[in-house]
Structure formats: C-alpha cells, structure tokens
PDB file of C-alpha atoms and ligand atoms in Angstrom:
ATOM      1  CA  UNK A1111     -60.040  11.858 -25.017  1.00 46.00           C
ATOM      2  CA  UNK A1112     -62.295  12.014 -27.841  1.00 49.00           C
ATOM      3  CA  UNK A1113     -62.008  14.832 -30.947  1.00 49.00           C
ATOM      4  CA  UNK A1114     -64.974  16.252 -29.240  1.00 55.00           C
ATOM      5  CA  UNK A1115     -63.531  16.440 -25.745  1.00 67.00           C
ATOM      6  CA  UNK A1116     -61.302  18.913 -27.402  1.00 67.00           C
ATOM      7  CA  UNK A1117     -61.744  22.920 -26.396  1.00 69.00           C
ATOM      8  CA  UNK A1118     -62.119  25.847 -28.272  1.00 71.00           C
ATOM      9  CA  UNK A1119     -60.976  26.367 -32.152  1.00 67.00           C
ATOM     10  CA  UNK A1120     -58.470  23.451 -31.554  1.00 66.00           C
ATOM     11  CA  UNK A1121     -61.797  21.035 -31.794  1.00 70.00           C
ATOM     12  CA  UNK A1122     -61.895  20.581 -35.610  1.00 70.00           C
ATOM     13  CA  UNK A1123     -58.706  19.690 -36.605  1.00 66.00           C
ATOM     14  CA  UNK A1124     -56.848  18.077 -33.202  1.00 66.00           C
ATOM     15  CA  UNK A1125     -57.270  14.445 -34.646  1.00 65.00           C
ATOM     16  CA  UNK A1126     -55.329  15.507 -37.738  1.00 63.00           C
ATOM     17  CA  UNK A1127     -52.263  16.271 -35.726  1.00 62.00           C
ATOM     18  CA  UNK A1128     -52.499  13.779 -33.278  1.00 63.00           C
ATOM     19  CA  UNK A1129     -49.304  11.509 -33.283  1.00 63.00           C
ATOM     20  CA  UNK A1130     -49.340   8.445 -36.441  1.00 63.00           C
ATOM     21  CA  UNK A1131     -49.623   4.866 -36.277  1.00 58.00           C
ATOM     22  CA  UNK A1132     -47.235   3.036 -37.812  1.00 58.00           C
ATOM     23  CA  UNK A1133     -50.177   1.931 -40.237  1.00 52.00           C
ATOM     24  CA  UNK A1134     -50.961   5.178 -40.906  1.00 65.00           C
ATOM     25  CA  UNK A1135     -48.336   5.761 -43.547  1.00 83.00           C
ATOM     26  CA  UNK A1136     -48.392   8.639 -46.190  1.00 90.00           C
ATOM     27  CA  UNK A1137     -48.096   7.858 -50.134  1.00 93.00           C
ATOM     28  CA  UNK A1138     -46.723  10.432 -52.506  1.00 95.00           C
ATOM     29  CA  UNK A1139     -49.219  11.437 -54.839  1.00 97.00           C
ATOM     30  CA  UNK A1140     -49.137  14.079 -57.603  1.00 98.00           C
ATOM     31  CA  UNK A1141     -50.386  17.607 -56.809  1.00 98.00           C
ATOM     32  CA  UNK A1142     -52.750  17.335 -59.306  1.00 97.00           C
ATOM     33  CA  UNK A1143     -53.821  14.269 -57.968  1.00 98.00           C
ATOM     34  CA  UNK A1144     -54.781  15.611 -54.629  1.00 98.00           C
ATOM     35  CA  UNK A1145     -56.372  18.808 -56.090  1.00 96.00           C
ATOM     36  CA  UNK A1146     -58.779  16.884 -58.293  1.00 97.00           C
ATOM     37  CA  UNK A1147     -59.708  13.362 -57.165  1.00 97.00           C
ATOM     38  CA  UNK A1148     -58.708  14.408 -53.396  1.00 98.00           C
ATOM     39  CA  UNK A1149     -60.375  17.571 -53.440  1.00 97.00           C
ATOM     40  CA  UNK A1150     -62.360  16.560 -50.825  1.00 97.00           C
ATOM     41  CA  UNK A1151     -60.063  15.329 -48.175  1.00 97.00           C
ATOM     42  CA  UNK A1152     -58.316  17.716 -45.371  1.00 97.00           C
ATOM     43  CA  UNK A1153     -55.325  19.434 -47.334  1.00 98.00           C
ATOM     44  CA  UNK A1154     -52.709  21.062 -45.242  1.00 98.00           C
ATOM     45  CA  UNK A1155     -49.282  22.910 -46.253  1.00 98.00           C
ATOM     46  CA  UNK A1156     -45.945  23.544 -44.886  1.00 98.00           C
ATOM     47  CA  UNK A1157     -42.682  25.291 -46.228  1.00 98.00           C
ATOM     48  CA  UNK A1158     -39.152  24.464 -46.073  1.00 98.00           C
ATOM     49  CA  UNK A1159     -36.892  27.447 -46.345  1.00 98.00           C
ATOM     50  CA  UNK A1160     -33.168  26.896 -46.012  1.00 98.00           C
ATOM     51  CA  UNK A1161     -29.666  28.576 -47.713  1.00 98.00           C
ATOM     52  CA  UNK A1162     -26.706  26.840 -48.563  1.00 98.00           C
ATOM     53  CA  UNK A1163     -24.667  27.407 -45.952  1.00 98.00           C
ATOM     54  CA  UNK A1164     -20.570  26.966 -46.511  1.00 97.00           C
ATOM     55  CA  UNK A1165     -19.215  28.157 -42.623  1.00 97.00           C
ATOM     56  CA  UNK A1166     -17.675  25.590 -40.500  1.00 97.00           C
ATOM     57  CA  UNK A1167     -19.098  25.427 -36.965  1.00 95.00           C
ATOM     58  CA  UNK A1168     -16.932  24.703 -33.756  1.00 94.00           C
ATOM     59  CA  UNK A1169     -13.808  25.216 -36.716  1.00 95.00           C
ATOM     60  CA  UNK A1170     -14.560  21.876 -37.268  1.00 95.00           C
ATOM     61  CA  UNK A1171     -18.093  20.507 -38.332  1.00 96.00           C
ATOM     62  CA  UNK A1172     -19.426  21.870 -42.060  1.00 97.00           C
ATOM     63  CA  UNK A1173     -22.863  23.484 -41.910  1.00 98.00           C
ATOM     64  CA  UNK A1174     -23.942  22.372 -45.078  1.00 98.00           C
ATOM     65  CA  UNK A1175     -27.134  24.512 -45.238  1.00 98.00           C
ATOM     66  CA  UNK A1176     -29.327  26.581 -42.629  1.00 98.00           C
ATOM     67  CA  UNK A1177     -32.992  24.619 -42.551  1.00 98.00           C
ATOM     68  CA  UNK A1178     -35.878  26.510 -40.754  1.00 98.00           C
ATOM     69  CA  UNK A1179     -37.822  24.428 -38.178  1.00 98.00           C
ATOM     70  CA  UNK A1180     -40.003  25.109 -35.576  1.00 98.00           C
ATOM     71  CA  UNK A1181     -40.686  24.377 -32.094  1.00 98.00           C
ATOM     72  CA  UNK A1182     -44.498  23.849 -31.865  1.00 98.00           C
ATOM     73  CA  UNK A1183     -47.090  24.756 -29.575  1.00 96.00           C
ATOM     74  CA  UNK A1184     -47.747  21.478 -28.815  1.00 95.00           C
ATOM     75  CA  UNK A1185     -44.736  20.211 -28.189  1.00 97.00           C
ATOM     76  CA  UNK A1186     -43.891  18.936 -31.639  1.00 96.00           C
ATOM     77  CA  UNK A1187     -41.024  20.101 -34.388  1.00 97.00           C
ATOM     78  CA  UNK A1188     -42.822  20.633 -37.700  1.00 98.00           C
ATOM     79  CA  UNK A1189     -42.204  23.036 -40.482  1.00 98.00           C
ATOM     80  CA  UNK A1190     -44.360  26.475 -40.624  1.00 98.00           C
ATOM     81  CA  UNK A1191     -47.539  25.708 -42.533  1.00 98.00           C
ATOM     82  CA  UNK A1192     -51.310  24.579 -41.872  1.00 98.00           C
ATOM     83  CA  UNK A1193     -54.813  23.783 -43.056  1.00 97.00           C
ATOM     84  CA  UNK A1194     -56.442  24.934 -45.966  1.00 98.00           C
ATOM     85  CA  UNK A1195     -58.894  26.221 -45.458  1.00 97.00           C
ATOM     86  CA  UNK A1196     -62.608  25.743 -47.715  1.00 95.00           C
ATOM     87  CA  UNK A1197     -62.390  27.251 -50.889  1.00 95.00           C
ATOM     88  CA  UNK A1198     -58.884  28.448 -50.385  1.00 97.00           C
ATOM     89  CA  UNK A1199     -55.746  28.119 -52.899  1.00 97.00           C
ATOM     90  CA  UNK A1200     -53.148  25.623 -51.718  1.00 98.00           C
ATOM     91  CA  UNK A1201     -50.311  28.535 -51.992  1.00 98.00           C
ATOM     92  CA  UNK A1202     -52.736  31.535 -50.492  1.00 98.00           C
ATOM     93  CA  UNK A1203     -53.048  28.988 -47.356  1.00 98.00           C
ATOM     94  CA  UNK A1204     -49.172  28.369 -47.034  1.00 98.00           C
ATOM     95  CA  UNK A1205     -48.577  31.994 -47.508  1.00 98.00           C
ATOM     96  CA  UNK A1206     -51.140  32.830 -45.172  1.00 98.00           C
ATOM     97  CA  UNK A1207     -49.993  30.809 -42.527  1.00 98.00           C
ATOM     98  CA  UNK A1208     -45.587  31.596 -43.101  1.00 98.00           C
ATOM     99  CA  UNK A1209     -47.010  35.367 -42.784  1.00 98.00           C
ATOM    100  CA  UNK A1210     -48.611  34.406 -39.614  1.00 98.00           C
ATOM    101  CA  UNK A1211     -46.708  31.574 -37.981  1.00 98.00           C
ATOM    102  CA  UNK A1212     -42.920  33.011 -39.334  1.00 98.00           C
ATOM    103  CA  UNK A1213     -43.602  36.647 -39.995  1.00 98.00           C
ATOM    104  CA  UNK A1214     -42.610  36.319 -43.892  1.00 98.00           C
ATOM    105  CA  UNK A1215     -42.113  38.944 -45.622  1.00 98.00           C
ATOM    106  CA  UNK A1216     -44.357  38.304 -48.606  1.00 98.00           C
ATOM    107  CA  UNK A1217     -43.301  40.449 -50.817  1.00 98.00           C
ATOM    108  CA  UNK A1218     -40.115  38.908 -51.087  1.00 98.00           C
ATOM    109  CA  UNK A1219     -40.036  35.238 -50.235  1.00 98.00           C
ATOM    110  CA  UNK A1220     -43.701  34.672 -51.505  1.00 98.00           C
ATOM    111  CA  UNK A1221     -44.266  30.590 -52.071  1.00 98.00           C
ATOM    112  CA  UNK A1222     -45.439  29.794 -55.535  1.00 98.00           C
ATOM    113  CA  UNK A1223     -46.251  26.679 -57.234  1.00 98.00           C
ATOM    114  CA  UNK A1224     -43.079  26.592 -58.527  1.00 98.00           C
ATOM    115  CA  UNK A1225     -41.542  25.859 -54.736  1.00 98.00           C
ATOM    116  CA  UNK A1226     -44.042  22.989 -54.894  1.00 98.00           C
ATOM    117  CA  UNK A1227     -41.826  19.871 -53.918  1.00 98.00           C
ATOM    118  CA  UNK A1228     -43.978  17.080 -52.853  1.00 97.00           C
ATOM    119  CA  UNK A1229     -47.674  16.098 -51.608  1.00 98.00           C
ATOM    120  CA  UNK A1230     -48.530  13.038 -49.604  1.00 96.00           C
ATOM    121  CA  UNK A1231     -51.567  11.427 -48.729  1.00 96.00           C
ATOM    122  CA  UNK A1232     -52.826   9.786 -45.420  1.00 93.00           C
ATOM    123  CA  UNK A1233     -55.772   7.769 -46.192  1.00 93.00           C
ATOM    124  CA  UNK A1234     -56.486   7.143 -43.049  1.00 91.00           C
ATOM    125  CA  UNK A1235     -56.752  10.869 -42.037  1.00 92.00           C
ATOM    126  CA  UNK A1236     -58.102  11.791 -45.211  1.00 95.00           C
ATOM    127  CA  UNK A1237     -55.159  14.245 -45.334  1.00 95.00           C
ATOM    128  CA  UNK A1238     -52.951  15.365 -48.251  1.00 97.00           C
ATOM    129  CA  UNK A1239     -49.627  17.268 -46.549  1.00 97.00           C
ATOM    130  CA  UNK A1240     -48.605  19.527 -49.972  1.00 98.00           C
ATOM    131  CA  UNK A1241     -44.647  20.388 -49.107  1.00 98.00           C
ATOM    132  CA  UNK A1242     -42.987  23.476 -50.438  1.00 98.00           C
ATOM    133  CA  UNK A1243     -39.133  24.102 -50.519  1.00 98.00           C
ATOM    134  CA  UNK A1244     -38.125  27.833 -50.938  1.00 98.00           C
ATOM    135  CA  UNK A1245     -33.911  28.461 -51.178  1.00 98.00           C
ATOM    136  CA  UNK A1246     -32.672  31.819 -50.179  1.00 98.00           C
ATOM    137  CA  UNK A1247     -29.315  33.153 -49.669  1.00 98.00           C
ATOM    138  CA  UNK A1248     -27.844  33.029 -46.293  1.00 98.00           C
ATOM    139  CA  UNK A1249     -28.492  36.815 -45.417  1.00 98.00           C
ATOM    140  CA  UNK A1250     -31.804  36.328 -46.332  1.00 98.00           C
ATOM    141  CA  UNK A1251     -32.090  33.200 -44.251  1.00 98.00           C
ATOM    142  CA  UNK A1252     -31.038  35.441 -41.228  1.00 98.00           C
ATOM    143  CA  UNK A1253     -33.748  38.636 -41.991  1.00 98.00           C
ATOM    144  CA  UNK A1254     -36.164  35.577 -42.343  1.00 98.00           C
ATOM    145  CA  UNK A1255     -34.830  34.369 -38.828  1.00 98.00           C
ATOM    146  CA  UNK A1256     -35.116  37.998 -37.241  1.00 98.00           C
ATOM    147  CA  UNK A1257     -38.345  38.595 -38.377  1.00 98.00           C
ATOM    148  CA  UNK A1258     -39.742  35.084 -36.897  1.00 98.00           C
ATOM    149  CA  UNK A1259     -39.824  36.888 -33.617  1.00 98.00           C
ATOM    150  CA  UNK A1260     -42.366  39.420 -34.423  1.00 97.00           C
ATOM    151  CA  UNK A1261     -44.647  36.922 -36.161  1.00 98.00           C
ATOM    152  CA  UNK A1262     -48.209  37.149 -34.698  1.00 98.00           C
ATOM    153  CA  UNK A1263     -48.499  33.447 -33.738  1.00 98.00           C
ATOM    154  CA  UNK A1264     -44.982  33.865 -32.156  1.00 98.00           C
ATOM    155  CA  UNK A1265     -45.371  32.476 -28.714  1.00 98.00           C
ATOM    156  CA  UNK A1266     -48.914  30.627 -29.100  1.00 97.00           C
ATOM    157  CA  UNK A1267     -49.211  28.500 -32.299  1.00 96.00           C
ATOM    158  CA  UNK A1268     -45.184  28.644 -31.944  1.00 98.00           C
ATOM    159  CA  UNK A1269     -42.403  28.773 -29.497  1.00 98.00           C
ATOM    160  CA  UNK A1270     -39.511  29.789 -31.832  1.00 98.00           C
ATOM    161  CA  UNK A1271     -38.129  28.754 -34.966  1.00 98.00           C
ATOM    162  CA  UNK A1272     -34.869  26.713 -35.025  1.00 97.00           C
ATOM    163  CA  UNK A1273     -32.287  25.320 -36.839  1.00 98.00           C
ATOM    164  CA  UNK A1274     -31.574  21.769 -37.879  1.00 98.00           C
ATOM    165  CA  UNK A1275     -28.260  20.729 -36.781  1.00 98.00           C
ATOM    166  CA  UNK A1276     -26.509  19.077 -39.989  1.00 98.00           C
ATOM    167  CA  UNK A1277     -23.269  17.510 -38.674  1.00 98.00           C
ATOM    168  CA  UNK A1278     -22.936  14.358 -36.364  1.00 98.00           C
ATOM    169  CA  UNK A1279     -20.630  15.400 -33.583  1.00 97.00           C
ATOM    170  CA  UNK A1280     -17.594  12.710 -32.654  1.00 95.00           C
ATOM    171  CA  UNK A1281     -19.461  10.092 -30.517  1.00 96.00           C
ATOM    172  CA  UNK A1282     -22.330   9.396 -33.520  1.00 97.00           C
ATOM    173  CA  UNK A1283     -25.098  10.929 -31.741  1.00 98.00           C
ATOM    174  CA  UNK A1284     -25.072  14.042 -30.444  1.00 97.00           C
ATOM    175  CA  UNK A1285     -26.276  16.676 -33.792  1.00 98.00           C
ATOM    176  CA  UNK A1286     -28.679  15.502 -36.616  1.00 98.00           C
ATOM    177  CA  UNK A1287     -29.030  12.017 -35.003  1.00 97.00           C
ATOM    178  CA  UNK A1288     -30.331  13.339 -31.448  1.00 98.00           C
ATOM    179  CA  UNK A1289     -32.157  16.143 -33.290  1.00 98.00           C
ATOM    180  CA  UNK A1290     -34.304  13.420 -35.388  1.00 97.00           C
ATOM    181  CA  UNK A1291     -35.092  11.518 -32.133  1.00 97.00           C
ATOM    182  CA  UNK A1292     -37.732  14.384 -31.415  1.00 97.00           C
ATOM    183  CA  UNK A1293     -41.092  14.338 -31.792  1.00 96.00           C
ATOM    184  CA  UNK A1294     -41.993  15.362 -35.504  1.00 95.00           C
ATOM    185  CA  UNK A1295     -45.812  16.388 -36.196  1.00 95.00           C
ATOM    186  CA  UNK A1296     -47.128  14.828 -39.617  1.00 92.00           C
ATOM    187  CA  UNK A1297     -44.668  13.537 -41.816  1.00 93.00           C
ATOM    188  CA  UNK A1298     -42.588  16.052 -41.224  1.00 96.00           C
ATOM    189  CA  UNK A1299     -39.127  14.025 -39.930  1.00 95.00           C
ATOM    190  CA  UNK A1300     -40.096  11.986 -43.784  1.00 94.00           C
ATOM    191  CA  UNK A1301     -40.238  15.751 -45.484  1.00 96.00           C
ATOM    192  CA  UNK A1302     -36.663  16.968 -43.965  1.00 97.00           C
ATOM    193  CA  UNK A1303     -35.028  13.525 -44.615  1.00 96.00           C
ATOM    194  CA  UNK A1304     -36.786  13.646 -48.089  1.00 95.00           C
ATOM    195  CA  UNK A1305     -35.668  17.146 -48.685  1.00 97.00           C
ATOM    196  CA  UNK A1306     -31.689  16.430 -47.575  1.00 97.00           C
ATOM    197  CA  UNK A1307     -31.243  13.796 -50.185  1.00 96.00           C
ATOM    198  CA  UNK A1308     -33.582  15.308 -52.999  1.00 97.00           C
ATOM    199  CA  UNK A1309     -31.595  18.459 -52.124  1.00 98.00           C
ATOM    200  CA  UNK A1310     -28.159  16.868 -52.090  1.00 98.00           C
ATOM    201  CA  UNK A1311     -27.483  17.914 -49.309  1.00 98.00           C
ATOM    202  CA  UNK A1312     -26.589  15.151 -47.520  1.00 97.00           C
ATOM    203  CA  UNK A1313     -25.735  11.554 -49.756  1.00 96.00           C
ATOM    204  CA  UNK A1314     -27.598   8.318 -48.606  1.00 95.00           C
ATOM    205  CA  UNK A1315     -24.691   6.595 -47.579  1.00 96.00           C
ATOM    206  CA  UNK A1316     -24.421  10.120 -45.112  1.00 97.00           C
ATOM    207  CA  UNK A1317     -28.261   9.808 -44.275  1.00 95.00           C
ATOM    208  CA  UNK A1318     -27.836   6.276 -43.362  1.00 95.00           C
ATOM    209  CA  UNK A1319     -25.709   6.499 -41.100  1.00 97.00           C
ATOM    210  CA  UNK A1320     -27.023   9.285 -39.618  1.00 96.00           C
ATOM    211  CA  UNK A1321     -30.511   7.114 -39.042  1.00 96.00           C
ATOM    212  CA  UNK A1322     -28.013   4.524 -37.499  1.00 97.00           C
ATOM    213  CA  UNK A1323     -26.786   7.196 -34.761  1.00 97.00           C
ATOM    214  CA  UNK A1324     -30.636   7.968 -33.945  1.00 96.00           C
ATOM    215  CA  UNK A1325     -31.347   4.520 -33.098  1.00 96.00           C
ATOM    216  CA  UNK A1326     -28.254   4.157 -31.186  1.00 97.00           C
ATOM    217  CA  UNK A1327     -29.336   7.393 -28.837  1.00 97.00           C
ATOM    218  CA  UNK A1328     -32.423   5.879 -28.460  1.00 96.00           C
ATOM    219  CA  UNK A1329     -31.706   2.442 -27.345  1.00 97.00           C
ATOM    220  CA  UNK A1330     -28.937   4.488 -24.892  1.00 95.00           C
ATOM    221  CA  UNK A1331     -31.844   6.146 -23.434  1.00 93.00           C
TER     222      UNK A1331
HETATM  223  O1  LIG B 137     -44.317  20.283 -40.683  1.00 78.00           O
HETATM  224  C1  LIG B 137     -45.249  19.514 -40.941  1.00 78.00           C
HETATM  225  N1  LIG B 137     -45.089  18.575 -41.869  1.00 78.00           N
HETATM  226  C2  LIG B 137     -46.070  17.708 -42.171  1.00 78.00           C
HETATM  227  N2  LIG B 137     -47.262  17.719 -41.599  1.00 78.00           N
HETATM  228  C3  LIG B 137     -47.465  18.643 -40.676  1.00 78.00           C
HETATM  229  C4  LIG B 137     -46.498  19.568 -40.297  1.00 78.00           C
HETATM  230  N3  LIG B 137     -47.022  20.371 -39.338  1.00 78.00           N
HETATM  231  C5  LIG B 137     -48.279  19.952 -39.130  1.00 78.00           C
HETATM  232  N4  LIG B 137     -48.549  18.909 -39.927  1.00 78.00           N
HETATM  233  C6  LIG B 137     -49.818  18.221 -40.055  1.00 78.00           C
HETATM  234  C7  LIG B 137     -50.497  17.988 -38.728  1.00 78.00           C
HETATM  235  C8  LIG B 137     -51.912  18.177 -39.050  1.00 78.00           C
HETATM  236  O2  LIG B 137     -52.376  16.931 -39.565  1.00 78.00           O
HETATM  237  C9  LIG B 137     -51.943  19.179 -40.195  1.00 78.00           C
HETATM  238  C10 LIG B 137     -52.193  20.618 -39.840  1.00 78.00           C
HETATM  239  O3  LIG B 137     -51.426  20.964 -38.706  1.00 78.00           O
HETATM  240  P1  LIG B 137     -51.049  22.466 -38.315  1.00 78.00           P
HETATM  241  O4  LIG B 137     -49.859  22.904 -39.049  1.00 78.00           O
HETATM  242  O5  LIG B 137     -50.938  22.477 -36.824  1.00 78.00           O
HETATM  243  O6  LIG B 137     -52.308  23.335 -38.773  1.00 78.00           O
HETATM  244  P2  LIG B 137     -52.901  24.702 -38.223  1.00 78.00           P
HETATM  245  O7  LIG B 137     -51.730  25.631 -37.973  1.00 78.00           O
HETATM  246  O8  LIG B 137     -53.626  24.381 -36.949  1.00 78.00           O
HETATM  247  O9  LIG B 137     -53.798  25.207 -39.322  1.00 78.00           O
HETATM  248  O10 LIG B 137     -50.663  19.098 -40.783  1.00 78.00           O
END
C-alpha cells in the first residue's frame, strides 16, 4: 500500500512510522545539529519518564526503576511523544503531545531542554527522533500513571501505558528479554536500551545478557 493509499489524517506521516530496514539505521547527532542544518527534515519527540524504584517484586526480583511505555494504537510499544509540527518548538511539541497522549500534568512535570537526552537522525526518512528523559519520584510516577487514563488520546492514539519489566525471571527469558522481543516503533527499543545503561540502571555486562535471553525466546518461538 502506498503513503497515499493511506486514509484520513494518518496520510502524511504513516511512512514515518512504518517498521525500519535494517539499512535504515539512526545516527546520533547533536540537538543543535538537527535544529540548524536539519531544520528541514521531519522532527519528532518522545519522553522517557521513570523513578528509581527500590521494592522487590515476587519478594524476589529488584525493580530497579518504574519506566513509562506505551501500548500503541498501532500495535507498536513506543514512548509518548510525536511530530513537530511547522513552526513549532521541539519542547512545546513533546509537551503538547505527553498532555495529550499521557494526560501530564504540565504544571508539574513540564519537559524542558534540560531533560533533553539524545537526538538521532534517519537519513533515509529524513527524520530526527529528539529523546527526552524526565526522573520523578516514585509517588509521582504513580499520579503520572493514574492520570494516563483520562488522557484525551487514551484509547485511540493509545491503548494504555505500561511498565517495562526490569528483572529476567529464572529460565532467562521470561521479563525484560520477552518484553524487548515486541514490536518497538522508531528507535525506540535503541532509546530504552540507551537510556538503561546511560542511566545506570542496568550495567552492560547486565544488558548483554539480557539481549542474549531475547534471542534465545525468539529462536524458541
Ligand atoms: O517512542 C518512540 N521512539 C522513537 N521513535 C518513535 C517513537 N514513537 C514514534 N516514533 C517515530 C515513528 C514516527 O516516525 C514518528 C512519529 O510517530 P508518532 O509518535 O506516532 O507521531 P504522532 O503521534 O502521529 O504525531 O516518530
């Protein structure tokens, strides 16, 4: 089906989100970068928010940290976010679309440049992803999670927010490993793993072998 076959408002931007080619990899470039010699390309944003999170699920595996996802219209897992649009500020857009997609509460957990944690560029696409990472304390994290429900794109644009499982259960598999077997829009399975290790949450020796207990799902598939 062509871009054009495509219906309604979903028209314009469907080939942006349709799933990448290996060849079509994205290269970190500097925000600065992509707001001045990229200016012209599609720009798109999306927002991490997580806590550090110290509990101990099933009295056995460590949390680590709550990580807000989200279950897609489309069928994807992606992090809240979306197009700029013309003429708009990189931050008003994310804001804009966290208010809408997540219900945030703006005047509190507003995303500034200062949450600005990486941008990367599909030439292909013509597409700089800018990636924001906002921390918040754990109650926060839950009134963030409460007021996802009431979002206005709750139940269209998205199906529900969720939480990224951060412990490998005994057989290797079952937890982060089968959770990073789904589908992931964008780059966005390359932004969480990017954000775990920048974020120390998880060590590369831990990622590692978490990647290995991915590929061992799949192949048991
Ligand atoms: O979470 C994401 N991480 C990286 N890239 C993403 C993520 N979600 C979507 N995308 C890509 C896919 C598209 O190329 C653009 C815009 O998609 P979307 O968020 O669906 O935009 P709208 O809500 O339709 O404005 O970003």
């Amino acid at each position: 089906m062509s871009t054009n076959d495509w219906p309604g408002i979903l028209g314009d931007f469907e080939h942006l989100g349709r799933p990448d080619q290996p060849s079509h990899q994205y290269k970190e470039e500097s925000y600065e970068h992509c707001t001045t010699a990229l200016e012209s390309y599609h720009h798109a944003a999306h927002a991490l928010i997580y806590a550090d999170d110290d509990s101990i699920k099933f009295k056995f595996y460590p949390a680590r940290a709550a990580i807000m996802m989200q279950m897609r219209c489309d069928g994807y897992v992606g992090f809240p976010g979306g197009m700029v649009d013309d003429g708009e500020n990189i931050e008003a857009a994310v804001n804009r679309e966290l208010r809408e997609e997540i219900g945030l509460n703006l005047k509190k957990y507003e995303i500034t440049k200062e949450d600005h944690f990486m941008s990367q560029v599909s030439e292909f696409k013509k597409l700089c992803l800018h990636f924001y990472v906002k921390k918040v304390t754990l109650e926060e994290f839950f009134e963030i999670e409460m007021d996802c429900l009431r979002a206005p794109d709750h139940g269209t644009e998205v199906m529900g927010a969720l939480r990224v499982p951060l412990y490998t259960m005994g057989d290797g598999m079952r937890g982060l490993p089968v959770f990073l077997a789904n589908q992931f829009i964008g780059n966005a399975r390359q932004q969480l793993i990017t954000a775990l290790l920048k974020l120390g949450i998880m060590t590369e020796d831990e990622v590692i072998k978490v990647l290995k207990g991915t590929e061992m799902f799949k192949s048991s598939l």
